[in-house]
Coordinates of N, CA and C in Angstrom, one line a residue:
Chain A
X8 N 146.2 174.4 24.7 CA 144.7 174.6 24.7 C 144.2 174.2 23.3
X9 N 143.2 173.6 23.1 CA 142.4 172.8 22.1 C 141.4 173.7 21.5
X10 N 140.8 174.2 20.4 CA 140.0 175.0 20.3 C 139.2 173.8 19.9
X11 N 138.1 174.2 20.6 CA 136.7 173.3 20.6 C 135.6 174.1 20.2
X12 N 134.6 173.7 18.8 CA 133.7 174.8 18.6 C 132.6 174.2 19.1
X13 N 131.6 174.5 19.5 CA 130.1 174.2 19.6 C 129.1 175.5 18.9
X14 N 128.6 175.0 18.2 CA 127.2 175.3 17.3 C 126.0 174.3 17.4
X15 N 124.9 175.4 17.5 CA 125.0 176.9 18.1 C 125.0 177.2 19.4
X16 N 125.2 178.5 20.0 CA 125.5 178.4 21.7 C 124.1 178.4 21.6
X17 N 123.0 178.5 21.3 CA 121.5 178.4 22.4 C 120.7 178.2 21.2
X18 N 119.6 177.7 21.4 CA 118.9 176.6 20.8 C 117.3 176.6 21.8
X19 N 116.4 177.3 20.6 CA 115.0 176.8 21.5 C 114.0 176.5 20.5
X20 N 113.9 175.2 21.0 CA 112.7 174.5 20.1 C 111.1 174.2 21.0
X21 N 110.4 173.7 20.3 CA 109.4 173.4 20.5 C 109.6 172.2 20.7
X22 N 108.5 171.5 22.0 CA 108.2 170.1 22.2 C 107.9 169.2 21.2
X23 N 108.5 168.1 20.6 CA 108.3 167.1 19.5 C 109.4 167.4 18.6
X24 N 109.6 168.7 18.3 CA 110.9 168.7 17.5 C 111.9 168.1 17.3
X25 N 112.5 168.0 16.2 CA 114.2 167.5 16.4 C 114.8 168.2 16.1
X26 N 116.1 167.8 16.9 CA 116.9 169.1 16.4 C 118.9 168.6 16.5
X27 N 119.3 169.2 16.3 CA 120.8 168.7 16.3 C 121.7 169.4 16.2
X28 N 123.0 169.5 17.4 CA 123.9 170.2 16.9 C 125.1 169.7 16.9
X29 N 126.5 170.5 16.8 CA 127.6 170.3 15.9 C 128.9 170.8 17.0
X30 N 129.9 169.7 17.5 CA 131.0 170.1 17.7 C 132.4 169.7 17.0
X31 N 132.5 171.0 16.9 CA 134.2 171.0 15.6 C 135.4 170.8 16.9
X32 N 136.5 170.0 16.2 CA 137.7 170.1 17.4 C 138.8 169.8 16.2
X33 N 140.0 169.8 16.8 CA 141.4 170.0 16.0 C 141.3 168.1 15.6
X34 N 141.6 168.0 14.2 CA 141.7 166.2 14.5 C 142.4 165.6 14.8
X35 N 143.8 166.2 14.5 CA 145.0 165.8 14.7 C 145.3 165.3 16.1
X36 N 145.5 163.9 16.3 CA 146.2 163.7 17.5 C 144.9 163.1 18.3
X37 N 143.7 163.1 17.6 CA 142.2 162.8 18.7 C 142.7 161.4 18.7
X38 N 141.7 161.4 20.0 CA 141.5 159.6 20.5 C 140.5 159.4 21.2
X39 N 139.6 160.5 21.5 CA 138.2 160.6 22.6 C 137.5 161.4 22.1
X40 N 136.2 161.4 22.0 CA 135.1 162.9 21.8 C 133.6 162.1 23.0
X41 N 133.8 163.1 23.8 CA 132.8 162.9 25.2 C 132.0 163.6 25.0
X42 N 130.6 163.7 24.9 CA 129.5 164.2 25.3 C 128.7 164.3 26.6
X43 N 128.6 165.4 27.3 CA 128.0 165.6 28.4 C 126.2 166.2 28.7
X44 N 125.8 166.6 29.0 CA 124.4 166.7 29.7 C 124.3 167.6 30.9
X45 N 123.9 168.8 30.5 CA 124.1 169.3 32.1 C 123.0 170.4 32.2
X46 N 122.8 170.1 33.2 CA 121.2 170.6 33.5 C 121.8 172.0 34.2
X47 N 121.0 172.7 34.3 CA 121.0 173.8 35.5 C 120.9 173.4 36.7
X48 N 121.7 173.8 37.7 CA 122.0 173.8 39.2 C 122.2 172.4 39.4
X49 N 122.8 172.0 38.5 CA 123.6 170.1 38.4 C 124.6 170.1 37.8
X50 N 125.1 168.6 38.1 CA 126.6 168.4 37.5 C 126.6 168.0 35.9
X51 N 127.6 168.1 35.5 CA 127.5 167.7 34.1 C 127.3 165.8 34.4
X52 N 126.2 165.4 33.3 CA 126.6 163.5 33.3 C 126.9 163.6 31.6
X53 N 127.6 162.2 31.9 CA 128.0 161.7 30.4 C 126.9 160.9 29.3
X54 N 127.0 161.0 28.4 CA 126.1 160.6 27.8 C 126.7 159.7 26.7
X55 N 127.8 159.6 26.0 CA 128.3 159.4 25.1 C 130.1 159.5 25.0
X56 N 130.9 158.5 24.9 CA 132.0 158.4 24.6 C 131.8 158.0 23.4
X57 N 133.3 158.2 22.3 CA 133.4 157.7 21.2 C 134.9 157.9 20.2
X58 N 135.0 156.8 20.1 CA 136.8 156.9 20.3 C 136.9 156.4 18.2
X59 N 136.1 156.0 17.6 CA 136.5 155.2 16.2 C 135.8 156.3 15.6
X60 N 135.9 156.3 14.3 CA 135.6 157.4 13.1 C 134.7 156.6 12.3
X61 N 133.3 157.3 12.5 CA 132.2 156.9 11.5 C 131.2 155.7 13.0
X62 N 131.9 156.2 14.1 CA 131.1 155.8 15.1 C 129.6 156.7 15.2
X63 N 128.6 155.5 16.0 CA 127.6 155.9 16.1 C 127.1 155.7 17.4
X64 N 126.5 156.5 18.4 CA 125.8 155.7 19.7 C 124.6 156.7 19.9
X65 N 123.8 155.6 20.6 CA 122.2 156.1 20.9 C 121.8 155.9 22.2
X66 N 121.2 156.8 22.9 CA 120.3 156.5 24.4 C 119.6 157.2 24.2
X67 N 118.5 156.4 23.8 CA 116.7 156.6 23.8 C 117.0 157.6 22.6
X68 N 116.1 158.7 23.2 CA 116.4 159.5 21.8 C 117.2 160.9 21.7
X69 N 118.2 160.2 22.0 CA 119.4 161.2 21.5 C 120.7 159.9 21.2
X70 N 121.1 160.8 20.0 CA 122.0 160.1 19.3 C 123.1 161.0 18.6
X71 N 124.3 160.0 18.7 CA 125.2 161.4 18.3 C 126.6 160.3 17.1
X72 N 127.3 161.2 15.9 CA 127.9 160.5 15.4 C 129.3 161.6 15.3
X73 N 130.4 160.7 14.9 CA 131.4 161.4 15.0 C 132.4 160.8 13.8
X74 N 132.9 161.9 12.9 CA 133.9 162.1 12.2 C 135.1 162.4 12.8
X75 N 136.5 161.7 12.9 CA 137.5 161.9 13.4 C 138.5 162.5 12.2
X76 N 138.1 162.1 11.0 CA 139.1 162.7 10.0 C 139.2 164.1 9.8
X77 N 137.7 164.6 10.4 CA 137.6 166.2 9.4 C 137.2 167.0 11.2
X78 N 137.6 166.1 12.0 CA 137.0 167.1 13.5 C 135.9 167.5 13.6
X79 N 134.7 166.3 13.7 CA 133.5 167.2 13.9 C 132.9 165.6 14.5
X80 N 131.7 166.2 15.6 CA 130.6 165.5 15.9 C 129.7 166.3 15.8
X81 N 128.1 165.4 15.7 CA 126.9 165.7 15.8 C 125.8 165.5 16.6
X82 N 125.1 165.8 17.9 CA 124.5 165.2 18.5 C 123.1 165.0 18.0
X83 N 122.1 164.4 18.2 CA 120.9 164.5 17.3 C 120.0 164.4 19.0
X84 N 118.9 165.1 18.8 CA 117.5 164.6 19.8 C 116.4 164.5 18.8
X85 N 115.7 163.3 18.9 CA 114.5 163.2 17.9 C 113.6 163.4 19.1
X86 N 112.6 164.1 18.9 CA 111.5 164.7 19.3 C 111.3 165.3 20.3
X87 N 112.2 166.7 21.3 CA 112.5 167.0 22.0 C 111.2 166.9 23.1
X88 N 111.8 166.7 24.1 CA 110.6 166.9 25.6 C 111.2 168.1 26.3
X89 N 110.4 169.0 26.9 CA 110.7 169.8 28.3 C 112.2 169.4 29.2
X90 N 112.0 167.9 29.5 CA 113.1 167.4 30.1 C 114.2 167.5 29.5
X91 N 114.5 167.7 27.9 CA 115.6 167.9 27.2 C 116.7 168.9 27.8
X92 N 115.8 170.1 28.2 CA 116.3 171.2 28.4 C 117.9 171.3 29.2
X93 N 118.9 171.7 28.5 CA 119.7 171.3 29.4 C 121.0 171.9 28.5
X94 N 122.1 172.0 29.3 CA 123.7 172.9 27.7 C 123.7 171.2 27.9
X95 N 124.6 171.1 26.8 CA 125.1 170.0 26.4 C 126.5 170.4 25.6
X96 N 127.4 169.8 26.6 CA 129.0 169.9 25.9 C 129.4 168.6 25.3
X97 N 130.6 169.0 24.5 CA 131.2 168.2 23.6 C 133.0 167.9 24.8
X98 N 133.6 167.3 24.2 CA 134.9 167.0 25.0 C 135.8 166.1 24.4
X99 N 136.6 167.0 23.3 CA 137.7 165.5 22.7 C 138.7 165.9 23.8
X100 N 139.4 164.2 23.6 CA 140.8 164.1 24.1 C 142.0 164.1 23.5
X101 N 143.2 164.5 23.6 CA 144.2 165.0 22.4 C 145.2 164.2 23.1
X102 N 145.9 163.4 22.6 CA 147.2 162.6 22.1 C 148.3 163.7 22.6
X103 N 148.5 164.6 22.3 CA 149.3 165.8 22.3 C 149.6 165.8 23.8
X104 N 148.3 165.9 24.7 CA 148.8 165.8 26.3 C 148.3 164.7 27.1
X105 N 148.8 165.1 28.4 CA 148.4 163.9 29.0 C 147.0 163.0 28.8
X106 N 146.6 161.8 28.8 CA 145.3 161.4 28.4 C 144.5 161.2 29.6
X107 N 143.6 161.0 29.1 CA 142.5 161.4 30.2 C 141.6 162.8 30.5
X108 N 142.9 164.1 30.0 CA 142.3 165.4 29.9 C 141.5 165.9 29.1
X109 N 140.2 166.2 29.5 CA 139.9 166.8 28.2 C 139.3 168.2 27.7
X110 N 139.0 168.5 26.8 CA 139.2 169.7 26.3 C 137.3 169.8 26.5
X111 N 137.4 171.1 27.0 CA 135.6 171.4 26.9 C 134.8 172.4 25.8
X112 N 133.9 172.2 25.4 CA 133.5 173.3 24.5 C 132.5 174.7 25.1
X113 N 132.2 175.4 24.7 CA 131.4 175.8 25.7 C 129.8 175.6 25.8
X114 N 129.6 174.6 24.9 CA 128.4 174.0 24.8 C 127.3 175.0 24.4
X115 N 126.4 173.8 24.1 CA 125.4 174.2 23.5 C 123.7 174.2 24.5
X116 N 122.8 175.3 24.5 CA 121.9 175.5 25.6 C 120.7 175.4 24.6
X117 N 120.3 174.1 25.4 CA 118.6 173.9 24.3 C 117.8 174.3 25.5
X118 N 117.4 175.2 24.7 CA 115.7 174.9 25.9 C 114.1 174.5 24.7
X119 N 113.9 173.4 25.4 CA 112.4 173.1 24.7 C 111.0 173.4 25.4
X120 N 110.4 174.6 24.7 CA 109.1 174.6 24.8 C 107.8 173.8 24.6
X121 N 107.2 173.7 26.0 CA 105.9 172.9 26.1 C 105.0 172.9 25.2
Chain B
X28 N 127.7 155.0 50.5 CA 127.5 155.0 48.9 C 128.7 155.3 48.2
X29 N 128.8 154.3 46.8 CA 129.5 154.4 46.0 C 129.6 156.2 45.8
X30 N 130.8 156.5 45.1 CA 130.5 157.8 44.1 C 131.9 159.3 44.6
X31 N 130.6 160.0 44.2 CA 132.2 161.6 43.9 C 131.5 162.0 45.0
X32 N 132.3 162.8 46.0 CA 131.5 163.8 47.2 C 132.2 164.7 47.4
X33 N 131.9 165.9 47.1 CA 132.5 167.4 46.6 C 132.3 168.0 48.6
X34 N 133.2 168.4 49.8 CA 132.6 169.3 50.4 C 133.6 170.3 50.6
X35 N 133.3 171.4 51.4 CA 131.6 171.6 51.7 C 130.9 172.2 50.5
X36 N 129.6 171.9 50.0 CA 128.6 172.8 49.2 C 128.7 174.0 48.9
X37 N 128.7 174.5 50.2 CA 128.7 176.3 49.8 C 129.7 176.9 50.9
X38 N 130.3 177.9 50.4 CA 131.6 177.8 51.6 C 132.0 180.0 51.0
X39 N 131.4 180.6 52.0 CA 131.8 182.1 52.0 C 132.9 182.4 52.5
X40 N 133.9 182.7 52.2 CA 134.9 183.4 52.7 C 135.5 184.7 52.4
X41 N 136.6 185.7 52.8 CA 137.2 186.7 52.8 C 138.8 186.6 52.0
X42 N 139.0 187.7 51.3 CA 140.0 187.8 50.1 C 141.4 187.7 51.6
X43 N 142.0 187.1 51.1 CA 143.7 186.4 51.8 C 143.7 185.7 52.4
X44 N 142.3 184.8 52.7 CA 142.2 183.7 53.8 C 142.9 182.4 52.6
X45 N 143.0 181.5 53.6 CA 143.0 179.8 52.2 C 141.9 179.1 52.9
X46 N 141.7 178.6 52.2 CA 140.7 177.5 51.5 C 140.6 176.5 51.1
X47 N 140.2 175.5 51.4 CA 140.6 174.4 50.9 C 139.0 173.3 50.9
X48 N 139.3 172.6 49.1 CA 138.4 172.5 48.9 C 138.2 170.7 48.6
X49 N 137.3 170.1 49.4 CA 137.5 168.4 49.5 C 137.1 167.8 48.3
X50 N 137.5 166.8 47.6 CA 137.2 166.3 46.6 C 137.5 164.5 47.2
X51 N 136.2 163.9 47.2 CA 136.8 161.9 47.3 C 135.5 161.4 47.0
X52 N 136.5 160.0 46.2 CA 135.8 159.4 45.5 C 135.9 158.2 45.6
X53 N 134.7 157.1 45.7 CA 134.9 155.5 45.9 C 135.4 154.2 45.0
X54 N 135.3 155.1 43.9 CA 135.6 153.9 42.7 C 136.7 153.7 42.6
X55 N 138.1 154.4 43.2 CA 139.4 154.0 42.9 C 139.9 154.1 41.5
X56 N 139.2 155.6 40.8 CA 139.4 155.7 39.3 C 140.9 156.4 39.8
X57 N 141.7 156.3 38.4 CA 143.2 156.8 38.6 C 143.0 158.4 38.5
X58 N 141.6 158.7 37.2 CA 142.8 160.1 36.9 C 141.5 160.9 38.1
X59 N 141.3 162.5 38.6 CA 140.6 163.2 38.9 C 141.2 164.6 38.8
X60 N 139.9 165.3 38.6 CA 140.3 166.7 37.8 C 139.0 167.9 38.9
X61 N 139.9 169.0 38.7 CA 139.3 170.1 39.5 C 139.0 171.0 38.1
X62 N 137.6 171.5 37.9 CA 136.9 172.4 37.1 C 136.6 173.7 38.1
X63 N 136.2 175.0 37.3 CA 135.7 176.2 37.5 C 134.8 176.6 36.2
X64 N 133.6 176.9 37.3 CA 132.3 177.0 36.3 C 132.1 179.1 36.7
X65 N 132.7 179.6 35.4 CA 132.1 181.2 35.3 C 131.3 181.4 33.6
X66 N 130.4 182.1 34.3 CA 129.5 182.7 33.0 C 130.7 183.2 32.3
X67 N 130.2 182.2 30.5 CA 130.5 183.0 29.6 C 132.1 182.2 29.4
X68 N 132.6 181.5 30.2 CA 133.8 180.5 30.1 C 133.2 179.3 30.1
X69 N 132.5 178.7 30.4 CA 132.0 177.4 30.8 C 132.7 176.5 31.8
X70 N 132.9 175.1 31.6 CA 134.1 174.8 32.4 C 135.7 174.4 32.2
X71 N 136.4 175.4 33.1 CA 138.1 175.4 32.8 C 138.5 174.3 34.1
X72 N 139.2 174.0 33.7 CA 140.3 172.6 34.0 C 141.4 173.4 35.1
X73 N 141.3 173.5 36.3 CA 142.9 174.3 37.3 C 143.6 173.1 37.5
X74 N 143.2 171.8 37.9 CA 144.7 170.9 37.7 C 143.6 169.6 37.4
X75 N 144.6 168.5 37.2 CA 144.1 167.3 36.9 C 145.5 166.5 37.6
X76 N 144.8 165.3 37.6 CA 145.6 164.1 38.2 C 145.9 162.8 37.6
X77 N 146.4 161.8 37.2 CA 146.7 160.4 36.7 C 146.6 159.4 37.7
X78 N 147.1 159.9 39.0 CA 147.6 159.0 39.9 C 147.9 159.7 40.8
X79 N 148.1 158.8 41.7 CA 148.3 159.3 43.4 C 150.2 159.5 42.7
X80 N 150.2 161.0 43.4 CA 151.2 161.5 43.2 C 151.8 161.9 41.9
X81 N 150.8 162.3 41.3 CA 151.0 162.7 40.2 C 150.1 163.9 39.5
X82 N 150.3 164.6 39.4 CA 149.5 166.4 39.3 C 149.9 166.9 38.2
X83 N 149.3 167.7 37.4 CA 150.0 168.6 36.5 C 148.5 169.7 36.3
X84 N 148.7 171.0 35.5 CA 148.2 172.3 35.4 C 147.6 171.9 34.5
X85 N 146.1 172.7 34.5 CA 145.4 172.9 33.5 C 145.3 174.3 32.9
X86 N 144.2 174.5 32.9 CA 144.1 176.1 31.7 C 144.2 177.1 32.7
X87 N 143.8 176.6 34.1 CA 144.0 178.6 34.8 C 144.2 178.2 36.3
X88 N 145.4 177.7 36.4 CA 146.4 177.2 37.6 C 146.4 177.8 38.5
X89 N 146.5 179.2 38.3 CA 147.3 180.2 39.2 C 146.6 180.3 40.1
X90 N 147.2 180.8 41.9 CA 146.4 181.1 42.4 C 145.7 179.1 43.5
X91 N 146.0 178.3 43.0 CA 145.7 177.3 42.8 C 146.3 176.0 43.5
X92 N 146.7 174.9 44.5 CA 147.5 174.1 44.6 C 146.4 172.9 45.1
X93 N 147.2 171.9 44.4 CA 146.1 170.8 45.0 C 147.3 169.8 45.1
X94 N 147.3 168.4 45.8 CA 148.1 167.5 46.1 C 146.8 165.9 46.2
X95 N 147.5 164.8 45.8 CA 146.6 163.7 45.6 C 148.2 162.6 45.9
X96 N 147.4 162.6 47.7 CA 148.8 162.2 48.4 C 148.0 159.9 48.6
X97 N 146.3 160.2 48.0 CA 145.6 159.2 48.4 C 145.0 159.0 46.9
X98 N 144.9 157.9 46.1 CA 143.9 157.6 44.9 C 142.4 158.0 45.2
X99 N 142.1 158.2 46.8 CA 140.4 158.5 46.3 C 140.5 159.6 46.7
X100 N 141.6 160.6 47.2 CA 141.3 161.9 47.5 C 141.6 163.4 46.8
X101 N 141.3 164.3 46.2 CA 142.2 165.5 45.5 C 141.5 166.2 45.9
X102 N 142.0 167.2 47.2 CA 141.7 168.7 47.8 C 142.5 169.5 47.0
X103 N 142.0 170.7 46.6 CA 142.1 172.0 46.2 C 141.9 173.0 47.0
X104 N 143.5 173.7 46.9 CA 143.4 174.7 48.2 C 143.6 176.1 47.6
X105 N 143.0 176.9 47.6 CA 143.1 178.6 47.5 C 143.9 179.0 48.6
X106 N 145.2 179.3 48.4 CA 146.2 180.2 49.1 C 145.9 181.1 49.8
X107 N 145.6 182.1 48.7 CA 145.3 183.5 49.4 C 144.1 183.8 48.6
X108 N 142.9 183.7 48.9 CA 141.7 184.0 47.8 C 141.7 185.2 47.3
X109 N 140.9 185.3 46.0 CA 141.0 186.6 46.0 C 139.5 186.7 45.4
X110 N 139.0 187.8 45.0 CA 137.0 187.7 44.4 C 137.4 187.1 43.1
X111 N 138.4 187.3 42.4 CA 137.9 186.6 41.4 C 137.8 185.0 41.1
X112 N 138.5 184.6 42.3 CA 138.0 183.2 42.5 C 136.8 182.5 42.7
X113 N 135.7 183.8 42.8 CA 134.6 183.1 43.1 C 134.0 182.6 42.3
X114 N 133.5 181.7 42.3 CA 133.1 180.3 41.5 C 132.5 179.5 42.2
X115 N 131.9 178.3 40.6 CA 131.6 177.1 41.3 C 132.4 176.1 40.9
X116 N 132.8 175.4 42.0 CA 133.6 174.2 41.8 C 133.6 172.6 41.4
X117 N 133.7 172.1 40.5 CA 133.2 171.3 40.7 C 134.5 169.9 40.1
X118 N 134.9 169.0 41.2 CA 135.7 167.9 41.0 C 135.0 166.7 39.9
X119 N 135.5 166.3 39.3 CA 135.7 164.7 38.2 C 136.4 163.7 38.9
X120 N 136.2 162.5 38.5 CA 136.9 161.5 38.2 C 136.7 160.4 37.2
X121 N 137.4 159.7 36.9 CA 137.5 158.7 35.5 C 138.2 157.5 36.1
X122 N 138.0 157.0 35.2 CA 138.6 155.3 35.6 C 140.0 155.5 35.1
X123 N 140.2 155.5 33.7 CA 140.8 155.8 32.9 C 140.8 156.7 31.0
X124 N 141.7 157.1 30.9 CA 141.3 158.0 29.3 C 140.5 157.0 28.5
X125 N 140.0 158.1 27.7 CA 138.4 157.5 27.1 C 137.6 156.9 27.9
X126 N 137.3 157.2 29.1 CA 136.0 156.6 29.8 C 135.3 157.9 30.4
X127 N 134.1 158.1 30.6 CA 133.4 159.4 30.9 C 134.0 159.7 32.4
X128 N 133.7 160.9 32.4 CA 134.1 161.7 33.8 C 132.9 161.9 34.7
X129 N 132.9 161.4 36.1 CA 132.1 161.8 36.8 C 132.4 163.0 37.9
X130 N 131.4 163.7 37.8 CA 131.1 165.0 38.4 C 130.4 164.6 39.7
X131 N 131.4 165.7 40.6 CA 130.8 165.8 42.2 C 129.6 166.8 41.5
X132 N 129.1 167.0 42.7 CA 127.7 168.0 42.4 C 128.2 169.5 43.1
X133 N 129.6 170.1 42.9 CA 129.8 171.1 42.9 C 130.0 171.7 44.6
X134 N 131.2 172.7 44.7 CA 131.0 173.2 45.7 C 130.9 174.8 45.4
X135 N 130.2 175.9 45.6 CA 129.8 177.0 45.8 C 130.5 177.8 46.4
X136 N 131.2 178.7 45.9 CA 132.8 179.2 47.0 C 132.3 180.8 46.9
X137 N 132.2 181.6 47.3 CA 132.0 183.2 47.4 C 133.2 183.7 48.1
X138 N 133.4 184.9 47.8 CA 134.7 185.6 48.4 C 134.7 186.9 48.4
X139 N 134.3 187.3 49.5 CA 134.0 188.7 50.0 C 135.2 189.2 49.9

């Protein structure tokens, strides 16, 4: 089992805001850090793979970057909407086991106020 | 339509019955993975797949058997249920490692 941190577990901002949070994972052995999106009474969607160190990826406005040397990503939302609202997990993949598996965090729960 | 189709949705049952839960998918991805969504755990991993014919345990097995005798199929069957299996269920698939995982939209299991 992979200890995966996500900071902070819940998160409520105000509409326009930015805001951004942090998942820590073991480095040793990474080769994947997945970012998901998951709304209430839905399935998680993906938002972001990222496999190189000092990678960067953006859809619309959320952006997220990842350090592979020190175990950590960052997701960013510039100027949150209502529709933001949603946990959002992190997910590296470890060398250690089979690939493909991956490890979940227990994510992080934004809710943005109108 | 392309995609993941989790049935049935919502499915009540009684503690010792089995159960068995459908998971198929059109894209012909190799690996596919069975999740349990409880407050307060988020979601745990009971088995995952690489390939047809090929299965191994994730974080909370027990209780658990699934078989991926078809590349677009992985049912998950509850032996003998018990309440604390109640959950929601929800199957993945991937193409391959490092590519995102797509999510059925869950099946709803209760256990009287």
């Amino acid at each position: 089992i992979l200890n995966v941190e996500q900071s902070p577990q819940s998160l409520h901002v105000q509409e326009g805001d930015s805001t951004n949070f942090t998942c820590s994972f073991p480095s040793s052995n990474f080769y994947a850090l997945h970012w998901y999106r998951w709304e209430t009474a839905k399935s998680p969607e993906a938002l972001f793979v990222m496999t190189l160190n000092g990678d960067e990826k953006k859809k619309g406005r959320i952006s997220a970057t990842l350090n592979t040397k020190e175990g950590y990503s960052y997701l960013y939302i510039k100027g949150s909407q209502p529709e933001d609202s949603a946990t959002y997990l992190c997910a590296p993949g470890d060398r250690g086991s089979t690939l493909g598996r991956l490890y979940f965090g227990r994510g992080t729960q934004l809710t943005v106020w109108p | 339509d392309a995609g993941i189709t989790q049935s049935p949705r919502y499915k009540i049952t009684e503690t010792g019955r089995q159960v068995t839960l459908m998971c198929h998918q059109t894209w012909s991805h190799s690996y596919m993975f069975w999740y349990r969504q409880d407050l307060g755990h988020g979601l745990r991993l009971i088995y995952y797949s690489a390939a047809a014919d090929i299965t191994d345990k994730g974080e909370v097995p027990d209780g658990y058997v699934v078989s991926r005798s078809k590349t677009e199929n992985f049912p998950l069957t509850l032996e003998s249920a018990t309440r604390s299996q109640t959950s929601v269920y929800f199957c993945a698939s991937s193409e391959q490692e490092a590519q995102p995982q797509h999510f059925g939209d869950g099946t709803r299991l209760s256990i009287l």
